[in-house]
């Protein structure tokens, strides 16, 4: 009987079995979401464990090499949808005083994280400065996909901690790109003066400016067309939310055409769309639509990450991977966040939580696979890849376990004592 069962399973294509497993997983997490939300377990942690079970140490249904271009494109799409969603959540005027926490986390904490990781990688892992800076940039983004538990819950949420973490996740996924390019250039040519001026002019100044301008222009154009045409004949209610997806794709692609940062553009586009409709239900509906896409794509991405993990590689690179991951999560991020928020109006507990919730995830996978396609190879690539995977896995575990109890404690004990800053 057992042989017949095994024979029947062997005749079924892996693709069908993958669909079966994903269907069971989605049904389980959906119907069990009421219980899961109360447990110190994140959905990402569940997907990671299932992904490991689908990989070579389990039933061997998913086998994918980390440098696969498919993974780069998948994570790219997940990130741009998530960044647009972050932009839609931004509920403050575009004035510096309202974005003080964001400016501190991007202007101070992100460079501190990049160069601290680069220094450790150079001195202890013996990477050249180019690959070391590239590693710092890959690990710099805090993840807007996996951090839903600590982000703004709705457009009316004025909490400073959640706003800071949400806006940071939206911006540092885009603004890590200049440092990724810097590392890639340095790998190809160790003589920095040969390319530094070009990097500063094009990859730093032009690409950021183009990202901001294109995010504004494309989003304004789409919303203007939407509002004008719907006066004459409203769009089909079932199709209307696809305007959000079209805005994301148009903004990202057109910005990339002019060599701007598409990640930055879609985040800016989300902010513009949020403030362009008089009816608040329109951007709210788009937010719900994009969040559903984001959640669905998160399942596939984390399943693949779990299936890619290899015990031999983790052991071979484990010493310096654990060193960098441990220092980044438990020391560099917390200390850097505390330094960056000195003099701010954040409650001391909020400053500590801000330092703890530097969740790493899909953005780092994208930058890693992007670097694979632009010159990162050999033993250096192996080291950087497994340091990145180790950091993400540790982050998914420790942040996934701690997010629910810590944020519940914050909502009960700290948030009621802290007045809204706007």
mmCIF file of C-alpha atoms in Angstrom:
data_model
loop_
_atom_site.group_PDB
_atom_site.id
_atom_site.type_symbol
_atom_site.label_atom_id
_atom_site.label_comp_id
_atom_site.label_asym_id
_atom_site.label_seq_id
_atom_site.Cartn_x
_atom_site.Cartn_y
_atom_site.Cartn_z
ATOM 1 C CA UNK A 1 0.000 0.000 0.000
ATOM 2 C CA UNK A 2 2.818 2.378 0.942
ATOM 3 C CA UNK A 3 4.569 1.633 -2.347
ATOM 4 C CA UNK A 4 1.401 2.457 -4.269
ATOM 5 C CA UNK A 5 1.093 5.800 -2.453
ATOM 6 C CA UNK A 6 4.737 6.665 -3.173
ATOM 7 C CA UNK A 7 4.298 5.663 -6.810
ATOM 8 C CA UNK A 8 1.196 7.837 -7.141
ATOM 9 C CA UNK A 9 3.000 10.825 -5.586
ATOM 10 C CA UNK A 10 5.964 10.315 -7.911
ATOM 11 C CA UNK A 11 3.615 10.556 -10.920
ATOM 12 C CA UNK A 12 2.293 13.930 -9.806
ATOM 13 C CA UNK A 13 4.255 16.885 -11.163
ATOM 14 C CA UNK A 14 6.133 18.993 -8.606
ATOM 15 C CA UNK A 15 4.221 22.044 -9.784
ATOM 16 C CA UNK A 16 0.900 20.484 -8.777
ATOM 17 C CA UNK A 17 2.308 19.471 -5.399
ATOM 18 C CA UNK A 18 3.569 23.018 -4.865
ATOM 19 C CA UNK A 19 0.092 24.352 -5.591
ATOM 20 C CA UNK A 20 -1.356 21.854 -3.126
ATOM 21 C CA UNK A 21 1.060 22.877 -0.367
ATOM 22 C CA UNK A 22 0.551 26.606 -0.974
ATOM 23 C CA UNK A 23 -3.216 26.120 -0.992
ATOM 24 C CA UNK A 24 -3.101 24.306 2.346
ATOM 25 C CA UNK A 25 -0.753 26.946 3.762
ATOM 26 C CA UNK A 26 -2.963 29.868 2.680
ATOM 27 C CA UNK A 27 -6.081 28.173 4.044
ATOM 28 C CA UNK A 28 -4.347 27.459 7.344
ATOM 29 C CA UNK A 29 -2.936 30.939 7.940
ATOM 30 C CA UNK A 30 -6.153 32.622 6.811
ATOM 31 C CA UNK A 31 -8.537 30.590 8.960
ATOM 32 C CA UNK A 32 -6.045 30.590 11.825
ATOM 33 C CA UNK A 33 -5.167 34.298 11.571
ATOM 34 C CA UNK A 34 -7.308 35.129 14.599
ATOM 35 C CA UNK A 35 -5.175 32.838 16.746
ATOM 36 C CA UNK A 36 -1.858 33.572 15.007
ATOM 37 C CA UNK A 37 -2.235 37.320 15.581
ATOM 38 C CA UNK A 38 -2.281 36.690 19.338
ATOM 39 C CA UNK A 39 0.809 34.478 19.322
ATOM 40 C CA UNK A 40 4.474 35.564 19.379
ATOM 41 C CA UNK A 41 4.816 34.206 15.831
ATOM 42 C CA UNK A 42 4.812 36.166 12.575
ATOM 43 C CA UNK A 43 3.424 34.924 9.293
ATOM 44 C CA UNK A 44 6.909 35.253 7.794
ATOM 45 C CA UNK A 45 8.278 32.811 10.367
ATOM 46 C CA UNK A 46 5.581 30.291 9.437
ATOM 47 C CA UNK A 47 6.367 30.687 5.730
ATOM 48 C CA UNK A 48 10.093 30.304 6.417
ATOM 49 C CA UNK A 49 9.597 27.019 8.293
ATOM 50 C CA UNK A 50 7.317 25.673 5.553
ATOM 51 C CA UNK A 51 9.847 26.765 2.921
ATOM 52 C CA UNK A 52 12.598 24.819 4.677
ATOM 53 C CA UNK A 53 10.274 21.813 4.653
ATOM 54 C CA UNK A 54 9.780 22.207 0.891
ATOM 55 C CA UNK A 55 13.540 22.424 0.258
ATOM 56 C CA UNK A 56 16.301 19.804 0.130
ATOM 57 C CA UNK A 57 15.978 18.996 3.850
ATOM 58 C CA UNK A 58 12.285 18.224 3.469
ATOM 59 C CA UNK A 59 10.200 16.987 0.571
ATOM 60 C CA UNK A 60 12.431 18.627 -2.093
ATOM 61 C CA UNK A 61 9.633 20.361 -3.983
ATOM 62 C CA UNK A 62 11.452 23.690 -4.425
ATOM 63 C CA UNK A 63 15.018 23.847 -5.709
ATOM 64 C CA UNK A 64 16.201 27.299 -6.772
ATOM 65 C CA UNK A 65 19.676 28.767 -6.935
ATOM 66 C CA UNK A 66 20.061 32.050 -5.045
ATOM 67 C CA UNK A 67 21.391 33.933 -8.061
ATOM 68 C CA UNK A 68 18.331 33.114 -10.196
ATOM 69 C CA UNK A 69 17.061 36.120 -12.117
ATOM 70 C CA UNK A 70 13.544 35.014 -11.288
ATOM 71 C CA UNK A 71 14.183 35.780 -7.622
ATOM 72 C CA UNK A 72 15.444 39.267 -8.490
ATOM 73 C CA UNK A 73 12.295 40.024 -10.477
ATOM 74 C CA UNK A 74 10.001 38.538 -7.848
ATOM 75 C CA UNK A 75 11.513 40.542 -5.001
ATOM 76 C CA UNK A 76 11.621 43.672 -7.182
ATOM 77 C CA UNK A 77 7.858 43.453 -7.731
ATOM 78 C CA UNK A 78 7.150 42.725 -4.068
ATOM 79 C CA UNK A 79 9.214 45.727 -2.973
ATOM 80 C CA UNK A 80 7.629 48.243 -5.367
ATOM 81 C CA UNK A 81 4.115 47.192 -4.344
ATOM 82 C CA UNK A 82 5.097 47.439 -0.685
ATOM 83 C CA UNK A 83 6.727 50.861 -1.125
ATOM 84 C CA UNK A 84 3.629 52.246 -2.834
ATOM 85 C CA UNK A 85 1.584 50.861 0.065
ATOM 86 C CA UNK A 86 3.914 52.633 2.522
ATOM 87 C CA UNK A 87 3.455 55.870 0.595
ATOM 88 C CA UNK A 88 -0.334 55.555 0.812
ATOM 89 C CA UNK A 89 -0.022 55.293 4.606
ATOM 90 C CA UNK A 90 1.837 58.584 4.924
ATOM 91 C CA UNK A 91 -0.639 60.877 6.646
ATOM 92 C CA UNK A 92 1.447 63.991 7.349
ATOM 93 C CA UNK A 93 2.165 67.242 5.532
ATOM 94 C CA UNK A 94 5.406 67.355 3.564
ATOM 95 C CA UNK A 95 7.186 69.594 6.065
ATOM 96 C CA UNK A 96 10.452 68.818 7.839
ATOM 97 C CA UNK A 97 9.025 69.122 11.358
ATOM 98 C CA UNK A 98 6.423 66.451 10.585
ATOM 99 C CA UNK A 99 9.067 64.049 9.228
ATOM 100 C CA UNK A 100 11.683 64.630 11.927
ATOM 101 C CA UNK A 101 11.883 60.968 12.952
ATOM 102 C CA UNK A 102 12.192 59.867 9.323
ATOM 103 C CA UNK A 103 14.972 62.361 8.607
ATOM 104 C CA UNK A 104 16.924 61.113 11.620
ATOM 105 C CA UNK A 105 16.509 57.437 10.709
ATOM 106 C CA UNK A 106 17.469 57.994 7.067
ATOM 107 C CA UNK A 107 20.050 60.761 7.469
ATOM 108 C CA UNK A 108 21.917 59.315 10.437
ATOM 109 C CA UNK A 109 20.934 55.717 11.169
ATOM 110 C CA UNK A 110 21.175 54.341 7.634
ATOM 111 C CA UNK A 111 24.735 55.621 6.981
ATOM 112 C CA UNK A 112 25.775 54.459 10.480
ATOM 113 C CA UNK A 113 24.453 50.965 9.688
ATOM 114 C CA UNK A 114 26.070 50.798 6.241
ATOM 115 C CA UNK A 115 29.531 51.886 7.317
ATOM 116 C CA UNK A 116 29.520 49.961 10.606
ATOM 117 C CA UNK A 117 28.699 46.738 8.724
ATOM 118 C CA UNK A 118 31.287 47.619 6.064
ATOM 119 C CA UNK A 119 33.978 48.198 8.697
ATOM 120 C CA UNK A 120 33.277 44.867 10.418
ATOM 121 C CA UNK A 121 33.218 43.052 7.056
ATOM 122 C CA UNK A 122 36.531 44.640 6.060
ATOM 123 C CA UNK A 123 38.401 44.101 9.318
ATOM 124 C CA UNK A 124 37.009 40.750 10.447
ATOM 125 C CA UNK A 125 35.719 39.022 7.300
ATOM 126 C CA UNK A 126 38.666 40.346 5.248
ATOM 127 C CA UNK A 127 36.532 41.725 2.421
ATOM 128 C CA UNK A 128 37.920 44.569 0.341
ATOM 129 C CA UNK A 129 36.278 47.929 0.976
ATOM 130 C CA UNK A 130 34.166 47.703 -2.205
ATOM 131 C CA UNK A 131 32.434 44.403 -1.352
ATOM 132 C CA UNK A 132 32.257 45.461 2.311
ATOM 133 C CA UNK A 133 30.332 48.645 1.439
ATOM 134 C CA UNK A 134 28.137 46.615 -0.914
ATOM 135 C CA UNK A 135 27.309 44.242 1.957
ATOM 136 C CA UNK A 136 26.485 47.190 4.206
ATOM 137 C CA UNK A 137 24.145 48.573 1.535
ATOM 138 C CA UNK A 138 22.476 45.184 0.970
ATOM 139 C CA UNK A 139 21.733 44.892 4.687
ATOM 140 C CA UNK A 140 20.774 48.556 5.132
ATOM 141 C CA UNK A 141 17.088 48.465 4.112
ATOM 142 C CA UNK A 142 14.571 47.745 6.841
ATOM 143 C CA UNK A 143 11.864 45.674 5.312
ATOM 144 C CA UNK A 144 8.493 47.230 4.459
ATOM 145 C CA UNK A 145 7.093 43.797 3.535
ATOM 146 C CA UNK A 146 7.707 41.812 6.732
ATOM 147 C CA UNK A 147 7.210 44.694 9.162
ATOM 148 C CA UNK A 148 3.434 45.061 8.983
ATOM 149 C CA UNK A 149 3.069 44.407 12.729
ATOM 150 C CA UNK A 150 5.061 47.542 13.579
ATOM 151 C CA UNK A 151 3.885 49.836 10.775
ATOM 152 C CA UNK A 152 1.028 52.327 10.662
ATOM 153 C CA UNK A 153 -2.164 50.333 11.081
ATOM 154 C CA UNK A 154 -4.412 52.760 9.197
ATOM 155 C CA UNK A 155 -4.357 56.247 7.664
ATOM 156 C CA UNK A 156 -5.716 57.796 10.879
ATOM 157 C CA UNK A 157 -2.892 56.347 13.010
ATOM 158 C CA UNK A 158 -0.744 59.279 14.236
ATOM 159 C CA UNK A 159 1.671 57.273 16.371
ATOM 160 C CA UNK A 160 5.226 58.578 15.976
ATOM 161 C CA UNK A 161 6.968 55.214 16.423
ATOM 162 C CA UNK A 162 4.854 53.495 13.773
ATOM 163 C CA UNK A 163 5.143 56.472 11.425
ATOM 164 C CA UNK A 164 8.927 56.538 11.778
ATOM 165 C CA UNK A 165 9.306 52.803 11.113
ATOM 166 C CA UNK A 166 6.896 52.882 8.149
ATOM 167 C CA UNK A 167 8.459 55.915 6.473
ATOM 168 C CA UNK A 168 11.968 54.579 7.134
ATOM 169 C CA UNK A 169 11.071 51.284 5.462
ATOM 170 C CA UNK A 170 9.649 53.190 2.510
ATOM 171 C CA UNK A 171 12.687 55.406 2.003
ATOM 172 C CA UNK A 172 15.724 53.326 2.880
ATOM 173 C CA UNK A 173 14.776 50.605 0.396
ATOM 174 C CA UNK A 174 15.263 53.274 -2.263
ATOM 175 C CA UNK A 175 18.115 55.299 -0.779
ATOM 176 C CA UNK A 176 20.334 52.272 -0.215
ATOM 177 C CA UNK A 177 20.713 52.036 -4.005
ATOM 178 C CA UNK A 178 23.498 54.664 -4.360
ATOM 179 C CA UNK A 179 25.623 52.678 -1.896
ATOM 180 C CA UNK A 180 24.876 49.434 -3.762
ATOM 181 C CA UNK A 181 26.153 51.085 -6.942
ATOM 182 C CA UNK A 182 29.174 52.414 -5.050
ATOM 183 C CA UNK A 183 30.068 48.890 -3.928
ATOM 184 C CA UNK A 184 29.558 47.433 -7.411
ATOM 185 C CA UNK A 185 31.753 50.120 -9.007
ATOM 186 C CA UNK A 186 34.457 49.509 -6.394
ATOM 187 C CA UNK A 187 34.415 45.761 -7.115
ATOM 188 C CA UNK A 188 34.920 46.394 -10.825
ATOM 189 C CA UNK A 189 37.531 49.144 -10.376
ATOM 190 C CA UNK A 190 39.345 49.572 -7.076
ATOM 191 C CA UNK A 191 40.671 52.960 -8.195
ATOM 192 C CA UNK A 192 37.802 55.096 -6.877
ATOM 193 C CA UNK A 193 38.793 58.427 -8.551
ATOM 194 C CA UNK A 194 38.122 56.807 -11.951
ATOM 195 C CA UNK A 195 34.363 56.652 -11.328
ATOM 196 C CA UNK A 196 33.580 58.586 -8.127
ATOM 197 C CA UNK A 197 32.511 61.832 -9.835
ATOM 198 C CA UNK A 198 30.230 59.937 -12.220
ATOM 199 C CA UNK A 199 28.724 58.020 -9.285
ATOM 200 C CA UNK A 200 28.087 61.236 -7.331
ATOM 201 C CA UNK A 201 26.536 63.079 -10.297
ATOM 202 C CA UNK A 202 24.417 60.288 -11.795
ATOM 203 C CA UNK A 203 23.796 57.581 -9.183
ATOM 204 C CA UNK A 204 23.489 59.910 -6.233
ATOM 205 C CA UNK A 205 22.193 63.327 -7.306
ATOM 206 C CA UNK A 206 20.438 62.681 -10.626
ATOM 207 C CA UNK A 207 18.837 59.322 -9.767
ATOM 208 C CA UNK A 208 17.402 60.592 -6.461
ATOM 209 C CA UNK A 209 16.110 63.820 -8.003
ATOM 210 C CA UNK A 210 14.620 61.948 -10.953
ATOM 211 C CA UNK A 211 12.945 59.479 -8.612
ATOM 212 C CA UNK A 212 11.261 62.258 -6.643
ATOM 213 C CA UNK A 213 10.178 64.247 -9.719
ATOM 214 C CA UNK A 214 8.895 61.223 -11.644
ATOM 215 C CA UNK A 215 7.012 59.954 -8.601
ATOM 216 C CA UNK A 216 5.186 63.274 -8.409
ATOM 217 C CA UNK A 217 4.582 63.711 -12.151
ATOM 218 C CA UNK A 218 3.349 60.213 -12.956
ATOM 219 C CA UNK A 219 1.099 59.982 -9.899
ATOM 220 C CA UNK A 220 -0.346 63.443 -10.601
ATOM 221 C CA UNK A 221 -0.968 62.510 -14.235
ATOM 222 C CA UNK A 222 -2.680 59.207 -13.391
ATOM 223 C CA UNK A 223 -4.911 60.730 -10.708
ATOM 224 C CA UNK A 224 -5.797 63.683 -13.001
ATOM 225 C CA UNK A 225 -6.826 61.303 -15.795
ATOM 226 C CA UNK A 226 -8.715 59.128 -13.323
ATOM 227 C CA UNK A 227 -10.683 62.024 -11.848
ATOM 228 C CA UNK A 228 -11.514 63.586 -15.223
ATOM 229 C CA UNK A 229 -12.611 60.419 -17.006
ATOM 230 C CA UNK A 230 -14.691 59.116 -14.119
ATOM 231 C CA UNK A 231 -16.794 62.265 -14.237
ATOM 232 C CA UNK A 232 -18.134 61.064 -17.583
ATOM 233 C CA UNK A 233 -18.316 57.326 -17.011
ATOM 234 C CA UNK A 234 -17.223 55.669 -13.718
ATOM 235 C CA UNK A 235 -14.888 52.714 -13.978
ATOM 236 C CA UNK A 236 -16.164 49.239 -13.241
ATOM 237 C CA UNK A 237 -16.103 48.870 -9.457
ATOM 238 C CA UNK A 238 -14.437 45.467 -9.742
ATOM 239 C CA UNK A 239 -11.617 46.911 -11.883
ATOM 240 C CA UNK A 240 -11.132 50.287 -10.200
ATOM 241 C CA UNK A 241 -8.411 49.243 -7.781
ATOM 242 C CA UNK A 242 -6.205 48.245 -10.699
ATOM 243 C CA UNK A 243 -5.489 51.970 -11.004
ATOM 244 C CA UNK A 244 -3.128 51.448 -8.053
ATOM 245 C CA UNK A 245 -1.267 48.679 -9.861
ATOM 246 C CA UNK A 246 -1.070 50.713 -13.056
ATOM 247 C CA UNK A 247 0.308 53.691 -11.089
ATOM 248 C CA UNK A 248 2.996 51.479 -9.572
ATOM 249 C CA UNK A 249 4.053 49.964 -12.902
ATOM 250 C CA UNK A 250 3.950 53.240 -14.857
ATOM 251 C CA UNK A 251 5.858 55.138 -12.188
ATOM 252 C CA UNK A 252 8.523 52.478 -11.751
ATOM 253 C CA UNK A 253 9.108 51.795 -15.444
ATOM 254 C CA UNK A 254 9.137 55.437 -16.575
ATOM 255 C CA UNK A 255 11.508 56.389 -13.757
ATOM 256 C CA UNK A 256 13.888 53.567 -14.647
ATOM 257 C CA UNK A 257 13.803 54.727 -18.291
ATOM 258 C CA UNK A 258 15.257 58.097 -17.247
ATOM 259 C CA UNK A 259 17.799 56.407 -14.907
ATOM 260 C CA UNK A 260 16.023 57.449 -11.737
ATOM 261 C CA UNK A 261 15.386 55.311 -8.684
ATOM 262 C CA UNK A 262 12.092 53.571 -9.305
ATOM 263 C CA UNK A 263 11.842 52.451 -5.677
ATOM 264 C CA UNK A 264 11.922 56.056 -4.515
ATOM 265 C CA UNK A 265 9.470 57.100 -7.223
ATOM 266 C CA UNK A 266 6.770 54.589 -6.264
ATOM 267 C CA UNK A 267 7.017 55.592 -2.594
ATOM 268 C CA UNK A 268 6.621 59.263 -3.568
ATOM 269 C CA UNK A 269 3.775 58.300 -5.907
ATOM 270 C CA UNK A 270 1.964 56.645 -3.004
ATOM 271 C CA UNK A 271 2.239 59.871 -0.985
ATOM 272 C CA UNK A 272 0.957 61.919 -3.924
ATOM 273 C CA UNK A 273 -1.977 59.582 -4.580
ATOM 274 C CA UNK A 274 -2.916 59.623 -0.891
ATOM 275 C CA UNK A 275 -3.287 63.398 -0.986
ATOM 276 C CA UNK A 276 -4.839 63.754 -4.459
ATOM 277 C CA UNK A 277 -8.359 62.469 -3.862
ATOM 278 C CA UNK A 278 -11.047 64.383 -2.008
ATOM 279 C CA UNK A 279 -12.821 61.117 -1.300
ATOM 280 C CA UNK A 280 -10.670 59.354 1.355
ATOM 281 C CA UNK A 281 -12.184 56.003 0.370
ATOM 282 C CA UNK A 282 -10.276 56.009 -2.939
ATOM 283 C CA UNK A 283 -6.718 55.850 -1.547
ATOM 284 C CA UNK A 284 -7.959 53.623 1.290
ATOM 285 C CA UNK A 285 -9.347 51.146 -1.226
ATOM 286 C CA UNK A 286 -6.053 51.226 -3.140
ATOM 287 C CA UNK A 287 -4.176 50.623 0.112
ATOM 288 C CA UNK A 288 -6.232 47.541 0.907
ATOM 289 C CA UNK A 289 -5.744 46.257 -2.649
ATOM 290 C CA UNK A 290 -1.961 46.675 -2.626
ATOM 291 C CA UNK A 291 -1.669 45.164 0.852
ATOM 292 C CA UNK A 292 -3.411 42.018 -0.381
ATOM 293 C CA UNK A 293 -0.982 41.731 -3.306
ATOM 294 C CA UNK A 294 1.911 42.343 -0.930
ATOM 295 C CA UNK A 295 0.771 39.631 1.486
ATOM 296 C CA UNK A 296 0.310 37.108 -1.308
ATOM 297 C CA UNK A 297 3.742 37.802 -2.815
ATOM 298 C CA UNK A 298 5.312 37.620 0.647
ATOM 299 C CA UNK A 299 4.220 33.990 0.887
ATOM 300 C CA UNK A 300 6.087 32.980 -2.265
ATOM 301 C CA UNK A 301 9.222 34.997 -1.469
ATOM 302 C CA UNK A 302 9.739 33.656 2.045
ATOM 303 C CA UNK A 303 8.896 30.090 0.961
ATOM 304 C CA UNK A 304 11.650 30.332 -1.650
ATOM 305 C CA UNK A 305 14.084 31.799 0.893
ATOM 306 C CA UNK A 306 13.445 28.882 3.248
ATOM 307 C CA UNK A 307 13.925 26.358 0.463
ATOM 308 C CA UNK A 308 17.278 27.926 -0.541
ATOM 309 C CA UNK A 309 18.909 27.513 2.859
ATOM 310 C CA UNK A 310 21.738 24.962 2.869
ATOM 311 C CA UNK A 311 23.142 23.623 6.124
ATOM 312 C CA UNK A 312 26.625 23.092 4.663
ATOM 313 C CA UNK A 313 26.869 26.702 3.456
ATOM 314 C CA UNK A 314 25.453 28.078 6.704
ATOM 315 C CA UNK A 315 28.066 26.126 8.662
ATOM 316 C CA UNK A 316 30.900 27.062 6.285
ATOM 317 C CA UNK A 317 30.129 30.766 6.518
ATOM 318 C CA UNK A 318 28.502 30.667 9.929
ATOM 319 C CA UNK A 319 31.177 32.312 12.072
ATOM 320 C CA UNK A 320 31.386 35.670 10.295
ATOM 321 C CA UNK A 321 27.720 35.539 9.209
ATOM 322 C CA UNK A 322 26.637 35.251 12.849
ATOM 323 C CA UNK A 323 29.130 37.956 13.818
ATOM 324 C CA UNK A 324 27.746 40.499 11.346
ATOM 325 C CA UNK A 325 24.094 39.516 11.786
ATOM 326 C CA UNK A 326 24.378 39.550 15.565
ATOM 327 C CA UNK A 327 26.165 42.885 15.715
ATOM 328 C CA UNK A 328 23.772 44.504 13.219
ATOM 329 C CA UNK A 329 20.573 43.337 14.922
ATOM 330 C CA UNK A 330 21.619 43.477 18.576
ATOM 331 C CA UNK A 331 24.155 46.318 18.657
ATOM 332 C CA UNK A 332 24.598 48.493 15.545
ATOM 333 C CA UNK A 333 20.911 49.142 14.880
ATOM 334 C CA UNK A 334 19.894 49.744 18.545
ATOM 335 C CA UNK A 335 22.894 51.980 19.335
ATOM 336 C CA UNK A 336 22.637 53.774 15.986
ATOM 337 C CA UNK A 337 18.927 54.435 16.514
ATOM 338 C CA UNK A 338 19.563 55.787 20.019
ATOM 339 C CA UNK A 339 22.293 58.117 18.727
ATOM 340 C CA UNK A 340 20.133 59.208 15.771
ATOM 341 C CA UNK A 341 17.166 60.134 17.977
ATOM 342 C CA UNK A 342 19.091 62.174 20.576
ATOM 343 C CA UNK A 343 17.170 65.400 21.103
ATOM 344 C CA UNK A 344 14.008 64.110 19.442
ATOM 345 C CA UNK A 345 10.572 64.154 21.039
ATOM 346 C CA UNK A 346 10.299 60.369 20.986
ATOM 347 C CA UNK A 347 9.574 58.625 24.292
ATOM 348 C CA UNK A 348 12.645 56.664 25.568
ATOM 349 C CA UNK A 349 10.727 53.389 25.122
ATOM 350 C CA UNK A 350 9.895 54.373 21.536
ATOM 351 C CA UNK A 351 13.578 55.039 20.875
ATOM 352 C CA UNK A 352 14.457 51.573 22.159
ATOM 353 C CA UNK A 353 11.742 49.904 20.087
ATOM 354 C CA UNK A 354 12.826 51.899 17.041
ATOM 355 C CA UNK A 355 16.305 50.464 17.501
ATOM 356 C CA UNK A 356 15.029 46.939 17.917
ATOM 357 C CA UNK A 357 12.654 46.777 14.952
ATOM 358 C CA UNK A 358 15.186 47.016 12.154
ATOM 359 C CA UNK A 359 13.641 44.078 10.322
ATOM 360 C CA UNK A 360 15.643 42.745 7.349
ATOM 361 C CA UNK A 361 13.983 40.831 4.544
ATOM 362 C CA UNK A 362 12.826 41.071 0.938
ATOM 363 C CA UNK A 363 14.656 44.325 0.115
ATOM 364 C CA UNK A 364 17.995 42.762 1.054
ATOM 365 C CA UNK A 365 17.255 39.710 -1.122
ATOM 366 C CA UNK A 366 16.542 42.011 -4.070
ATOM 367 C CA UNK A 367 19.775 43.971 -3.669
ATOM 368 C CA UNK A 368 21.748 40.748 -3.312
ATOM 369 C CA UNK A 369 20.339 39.229 -6.507
ATOM 370 C CA UNK A 370 20.776 42.571 -8.275
ATOM 371 C CA UNK A 371 24.467 42.541 -7.307
ATOM 372 C CA UNK A 372 24.774 38.968 -8.660
ATOM 373 C CA UNK A 373 23.716 40.256 -12.056
ATOM 374 C CA UNK A 374 26.113 43.224 -11.976
ATOM 375 C CA UNK A 375 29.526 41.792 -11.236
ATOM 376 C CA UNK A 376 29.354 40.113 -7.821
ATOM 377 C CA UNK A 377 30.750 36.597 -8.213
ATOM 378 C CA UNK A 378 33.089 33.960 -6.820
ATOM 379 C CA UNK A 379 33.996 33.428 -3.171
ATOM 380 C CA UNK A 380 33.132 37.017 -2.288
ATOM 381 C CA UNK A 381 29.623 36.498 -3.642
ATOM 382 C CA UNK A 382 29.253 33.325 -1.559
ATOM 383 C CA UNK A 383 30.294 35.133 1.603
ATOM 384 C CA UNK A 384 27.983 38.087 1.015
ATOM 385 C CA UNK A 385 25.073 35.825 0.055
ATOM 386 C CA UNK A 386 25.216 33.663 3.158
ATOM 387 C CA UNK A 387 25.803 36.608 5.474
ATOM 388 C CA UNK A 388 22.663 38.158 3.954
ATOM 389 C CA UNK A 389 20.582 34.988 4.227
ATOM 390 C CA UNK A 390 21.732 34.403 7.807
ATOM 391 C CA UNK A 391 20.842 37.975 8.784
ATOM 392 C CA UNK A 392 17.389 37.705 7.244
ATOM 393 C CA UNK A 393 16.672 34.341 8.889
ATOM 394 C CA UNK A 394 17.745 35.606 12.319
ATOM 395 C CA UNK A 395 15.696 38.772 11.807
ATOM 396 C CA UNK A 396 12.593 36.816 10.769
ATOM 397 C CA UNK A 397 12.941 34.625 13.869
ATOM 398 C CA UNK A 398 13.760 37.177 16.585
ATOM 399 C CA UNK A 399 11.578 39.983 15.257
ATOM 400 C CA UNK A 400 8.777 37.594 14.392
ATOM 401 C CA UNK A 401 8.726 36.248 17.933
ATOM 402 C CA UNK A 402 9.083 39.637 19.629
ATOM 403 C CA UNK A 403 6.880 41.916 17.475
ATOM 404 C CA UNK A 404 3.466 40.970 18.850
ATOM 405 C CA UNK A 405 4.266 41.008 22.599
ATOM 406 C CA UNK A 406 6.426 44.149 22.391
ATOM 407 C CA UNK A 407 3.910 46.122 20.334
ATOM 408 C CA UNK A 408 1.057 44.966 22.588
ATOM 409 C CA UNK A 409 3.069 46.206 25.579
ATOM 410 C CA UNK A 410 3.740 49.482 23.766
ATOM 411 C CA UNK A 411 0.051 49.991 22.938
ATOM 412 C CA UNK A 412 -0.962 49.357 26.574
ATOM 413 C CA UNK A 413 1.785 51.113 28.530
ATOM 414 C CA UNK A 414 3.560 53.700 26.375
ATOM 415 C CA UNK A 415 1.295 54.932 23.565
ATOM 416 C CA UNK A 416 -1.420 56.353 25.879
ATOM 417 C CA UNK A 417 1.252 58.505 27.596
ATOM 418 C CA UNK A 418 2.645 59.946 24.370
ATOM 419 C CA UNK A 419 0.691 62.831 22.755
ATOM 420 C CA UNK A 420 0.363 62.993 18.996
ATOM 421 C CA UNK A 421 3.122 65.161 17.542
ATOM 422 C CA UNK A 422 0.889 66.674 14.851
#
